[in-house]
PDB file of C-alpha atoms and ligand atoms in Angstrom:
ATOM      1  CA  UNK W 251       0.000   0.000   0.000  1.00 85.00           C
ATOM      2  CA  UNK W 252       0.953   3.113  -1.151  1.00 93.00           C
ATOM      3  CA  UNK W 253       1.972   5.599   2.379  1.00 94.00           C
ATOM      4  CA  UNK W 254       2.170   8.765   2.084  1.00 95.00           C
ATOM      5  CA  UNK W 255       6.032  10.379   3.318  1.00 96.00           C
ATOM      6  CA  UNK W 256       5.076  13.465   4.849  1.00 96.00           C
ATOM      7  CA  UNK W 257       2.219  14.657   6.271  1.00 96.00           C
ATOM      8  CA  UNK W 258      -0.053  17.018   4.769  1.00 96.00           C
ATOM      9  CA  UNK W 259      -0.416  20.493   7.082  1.00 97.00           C
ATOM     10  CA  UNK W 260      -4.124  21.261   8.274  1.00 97.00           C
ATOM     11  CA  UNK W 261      -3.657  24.317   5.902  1.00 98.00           C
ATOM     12  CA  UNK W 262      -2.600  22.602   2.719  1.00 97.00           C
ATOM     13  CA  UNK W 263      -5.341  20.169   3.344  1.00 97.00           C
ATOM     14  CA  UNK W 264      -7.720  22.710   3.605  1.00 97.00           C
ATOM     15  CA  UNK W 265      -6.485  25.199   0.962  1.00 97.00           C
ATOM     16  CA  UNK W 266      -6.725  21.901  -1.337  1.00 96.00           C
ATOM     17  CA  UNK W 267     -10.818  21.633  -0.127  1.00 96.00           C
ATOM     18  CA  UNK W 268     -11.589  24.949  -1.467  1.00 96.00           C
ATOM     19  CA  UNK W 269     -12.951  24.504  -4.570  1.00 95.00           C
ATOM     20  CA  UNK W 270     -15.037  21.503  -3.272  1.00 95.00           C
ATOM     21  CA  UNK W 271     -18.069  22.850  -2.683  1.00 94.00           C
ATOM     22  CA  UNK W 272     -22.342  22.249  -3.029  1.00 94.00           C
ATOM     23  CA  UNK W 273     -23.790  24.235  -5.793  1.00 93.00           C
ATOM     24  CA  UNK W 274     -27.693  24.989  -5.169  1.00 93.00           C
ATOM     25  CA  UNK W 275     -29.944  22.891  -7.262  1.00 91.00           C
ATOM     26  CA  UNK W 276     -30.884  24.388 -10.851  1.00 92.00           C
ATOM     27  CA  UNK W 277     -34.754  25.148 -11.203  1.00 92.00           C
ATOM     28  CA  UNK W 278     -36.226  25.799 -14.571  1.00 92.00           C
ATOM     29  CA  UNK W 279     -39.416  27.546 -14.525  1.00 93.00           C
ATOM     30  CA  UNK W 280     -42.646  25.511 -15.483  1.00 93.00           C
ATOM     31  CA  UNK W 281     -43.861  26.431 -18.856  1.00 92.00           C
ATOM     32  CA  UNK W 282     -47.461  25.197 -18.071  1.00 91.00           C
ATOM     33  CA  UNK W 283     -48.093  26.920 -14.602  1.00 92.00           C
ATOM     34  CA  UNK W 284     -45.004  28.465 -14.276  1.00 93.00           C
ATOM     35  CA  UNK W 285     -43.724  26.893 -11.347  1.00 93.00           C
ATOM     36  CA  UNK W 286     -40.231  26.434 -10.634  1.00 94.00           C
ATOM     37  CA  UNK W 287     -38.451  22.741 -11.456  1.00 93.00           C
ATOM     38  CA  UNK W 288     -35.960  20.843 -12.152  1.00 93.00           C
ATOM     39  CA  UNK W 289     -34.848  20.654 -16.489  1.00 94.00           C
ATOM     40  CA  UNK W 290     -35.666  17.852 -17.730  1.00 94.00           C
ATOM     41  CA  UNK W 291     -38.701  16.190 -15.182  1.00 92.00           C
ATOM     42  CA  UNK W 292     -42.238  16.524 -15.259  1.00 93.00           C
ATOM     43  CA  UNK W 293     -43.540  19.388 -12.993  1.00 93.00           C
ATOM     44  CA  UNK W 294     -44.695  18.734  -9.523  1.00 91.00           C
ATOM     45  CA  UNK W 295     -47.336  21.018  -9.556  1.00 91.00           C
ATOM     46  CA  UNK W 296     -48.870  20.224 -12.528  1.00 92.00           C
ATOM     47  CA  UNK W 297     -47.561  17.087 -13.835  1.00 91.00           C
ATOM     48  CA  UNK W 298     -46.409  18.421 -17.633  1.00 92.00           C
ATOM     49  CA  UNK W 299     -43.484  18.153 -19.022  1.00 93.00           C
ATOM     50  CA  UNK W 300     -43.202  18.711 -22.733  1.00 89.00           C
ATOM     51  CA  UNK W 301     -46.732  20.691 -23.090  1.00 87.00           C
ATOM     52  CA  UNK W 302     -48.468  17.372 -22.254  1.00 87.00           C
ATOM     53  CA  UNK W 303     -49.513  15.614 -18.863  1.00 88.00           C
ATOM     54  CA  UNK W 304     -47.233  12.611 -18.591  1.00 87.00           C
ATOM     55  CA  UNK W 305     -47.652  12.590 -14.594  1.00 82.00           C
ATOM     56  CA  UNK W 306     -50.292  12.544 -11.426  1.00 83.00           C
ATOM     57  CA  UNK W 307     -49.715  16.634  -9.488  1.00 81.00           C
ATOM     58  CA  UNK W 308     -49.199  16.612  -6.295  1.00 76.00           C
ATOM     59  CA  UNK W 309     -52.592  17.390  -4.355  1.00 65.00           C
ATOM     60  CA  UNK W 310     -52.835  20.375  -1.935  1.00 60.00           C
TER      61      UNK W 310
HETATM   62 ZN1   ZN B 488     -46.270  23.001 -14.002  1.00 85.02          ZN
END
């Protein structure tokens, strides 16, 4: 197994994390009822995707 010879400073381990980060979730905006989503799944309000229902909304 490979070992590593020296070990790695809290800083350069952390300096090496920065760029490792969440990005918040892209939402498209619904072109049925204008709700936000997700690209390329059916709505969850209304169910449409492609100007068609394809899925059961989500009831209130
Ligand atoms: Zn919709």
């Amino acid at each position: 197994m490979a070992l590593p010879k020296y070990r790695i400073s809290r800083s350069r381990r952390d300096k090496r994390r920065t760029h490792k980060k969440l990005s918040p979730p892209v939402l498209g905006e619904c072109s049925h009822c204008h709700h936000p989503k997700m690209p390329h799944r059916a709505c969850p309000s209304c169910g449409y995707y492609g100007g068609r229902m394809v899925a059961v909304p989500k009831e209130l």
